Amino acid sequence: MGEIVRLQKYIAMCGVASRRAAETLIAEGKVRVNGQIVRELGTKIEIGADEVAVHNKPIKATQKKYYIMLNKPSGYVSTAKDQFERPTVVDLIGEEISSRIFPVGRLDYETEGLLLLTNDGDFTYRVTHPKFHMDKTYIATLKGGITVRGLQQLRKGVVIDEDFKTAPAEVEIMDAVNGQTVVKITIHEGRNRQVRKMFEAVGSKVTHLQRIQIGKIELGTLPLGRWRYLTSHEVTYLMNS
């Protein structure tokens, strides 16, 4: 008898999508088990016994796991495929690997810096799910300055997207010159364009944004547009933090 797992976990194990993205695929009726469309998220399957297909293509659990760090440039979308045919972060990875991986979370189109990619859905879940409180650190360049009150508001949490109050952020001014202010900010949430919206909420405009750290994993000197494999120590840290 094979291992019994939830359907969304199996899809993630196969490297098709993250666990949360797999839940969306199931809800949209794009997943079949033994030929039948399944929409129930609690469905369990037996690995090796049940046949699972996504978009009518059979899937199997992948053996080799990939864990990659990319220094994302501006002008790339953080998806495996883009409906508008814009360049994607996966385009920056070697062709042999790129068809098997997907981004862990997202950086918006204009934002640069540290982005992880993998084909391990459990890894994605550990890094991105809010309950694990994985810190993400950014360097934001602001047009003009930021008030002391603005800094205090960010440290207490601000309201964005009309009704969402952010968790308290760690914020410190790094530099201020030539009409620009450079600020380091650490958050653990990951809403769309969250850092930019947080600064907008206190009256500041971000002109450049770079993510430099996830947890204790630092971008370091990795050149813009280049990638490397995570070390086994880094993977273990991220899976167990």
Short mmCIF file of C-alpha atoms in Angstrom, two decimals, residues 90-182:
data_model
loop_
_atom_site.label_atom_id
_atom_site.label_comp_id
_atom_site.label_asym_id
_atom_site.label_seq_id
_atom_site.Cartn_x
_atom_site.Cartn_y
_atom_site.Cartn_z
CA VAL A 90 11.70 31.24 -14.93
CA ASP A 91 13.11 32.51 -18.25
CA LEU A 92 16.28 33.40 -16.33
CA ILE A 93 16.86 29.79 -15.27
CA GLY A 94 18.44 27.13 -17.49
CA GLU A 95 15.99 25.48 -19.87
CA GLU A 96 16.60 22.00 -18.46
CA ILE A 97 15.37 23.10 -15.02
CA SER A 98 12.95 25.91 -15.84
CA SER A 99 10.09 23.67 -16.94
CA ARG A 100 10.04 21.98 -13.53
CA ILE A 101 10.12 24.91 -11.09
CA PHE A 102 7.91 27.75 -9.90
CA PRO A 103 8.52 30.87 -7.78
CA VAL A 104 8.17 30.74 -4.01
CA GLY A 105 5.92 33.72 -3.41
CA ARG A 106 6.27 36.81 -5.58
CA LEU A 107 8.10 40.03 -6.17
CA ASP A 108 6.18 42.57 -8.20
CA TYR A 109 7.16 43.48 -11.77
CA GLU A 110 9.35 46.46 -10.82
CA THR A 111 10.92 45.01 -7.66
CA GLU A 112 14.40 43.47 -7.69
CA GLY A 113 16.20 41.09 -5.42
CA LEU A 114 15.99 37.79 -3.63
CA LEU A 115 13.45 35.33 -5.03
CA LEU A 116 13.38 31.60 -4.36
CA LEU A 117 12.24 28.99 -6.90
CA THR A 118 11.58 25.30 -6.37
CA ASN A 119 9.52 22.28 -7.40
CA ASP A 120 8.88 21.36 -3.76
CA GLY A 121 5.41 22.39 -2.67
CA ASP A 122 6.10 21.71 1.01
CA PHE A 123 9.11 24.04 0.88
CA THR A 124 6.94 26.75 -0.70
CA TYR A 125 4.33 26.28 2.03
CA ARG A 126 6.91 26.63 4.81
CA VAL A 127 8.40 29.81 3.36
CA THR A 128 5.21 31.61 2.32
CA HIS A 129 2.44 30.68 4.76
CA PRO A 130 1.79 33.55 7.21
CA LYS A 131 1.64 31.24 10.23
CA PHE A 132 5.39 30.59 9.99
CA HIS A 133 6.21 34.35 10.23
CA MET A 134 9.16 34.20 7.82
CA ASP A 135 10.78 37.63 7.86
CA LYS A 136 11.47 39.36 4.54
CA THR A 137 13.82 42.34 4.43
CA TYR A 138 13.83 45.05 1.77
CA ILE A 139 15.82 48.15 0.91
CA ALA A 140 13.43 50.88 -0.26
CA THR A 141 14.51 54.11 -1.92
CA LEU A 142 11.98 56.86 -1.28
CA LYS A 143 11.40 60.08 -3.19
CA GLY A 144 11.99 62.81 -0.65
CA GLY A 145 11.93 61.90 3.02
CA ILE A 146 9.82 60.12 5.59
CA THR A 147 8.51 61.68 8.79
CA VAL A 148 9.20 60.41 12.29
CA ARG A 149 5.44 59.87 12.58
CA GLY A 150 5.53 57.82 9.38
CA LEU A 151 8.24 55.57 10.81
CA GLN A 152 6.26 55.15 14.02
CA GLN A 153 3.13 54.21 12.07
CA LEU A 154 5.01 51.53 10.09
CA ARG A 155 6.38 50.13 13.35
CA LYS A 156 2.84 49.83 14.72
CA GLY A 157 1.16 48.63 11.52
CA VAL A 158 -0.72 50.58 8.86
CA VAL A 159 -3.95 49.99 6.95
CA ILE A 160 -3.60 49.06 3.28
CA ASP A 161 -6.07 47.69 0.72
CA GLU A 162 -8.84 49.60 2.56
CA ASP A 163 -9.23 47.21 5.49
CA PHE A 164 -6.05 45.18 6.04
CA LYS A 165 -3.82 46.29 8.91
CA THR A 166 -0.24 45.16 8.53
CA ALA A 167 1.73 43.60 11.34
CA PRO A 168 4.34 45.84 12.98
CA ALA A 169 7.41 46.27 10.76
CA GLU A 170 11.05 46.81 11.64
CA VAL A 171 12.13 50.04 9.95
CA GLU A 172 15.34 52.05 9.98
CA ILE A 173 16.72 54.89 7.84
CA MET A 174 19.96 53.88 6.14
CA ASP A 175 20.78 57.06 4.22
CA ALA A 176 19.33 60.37 3.07
CA VAL A 177 20.93 62.33 0.21
CA ASN A 178 20.04 64.25 -2.95
CA GLY A 179 16.33 64.32 -2.22
CA GLN A 180 16.10 60.57 -1.58
CA THR A 181 15.85 58.48 1.55
CA VAL A 182 17.00 54.86 1.78
#
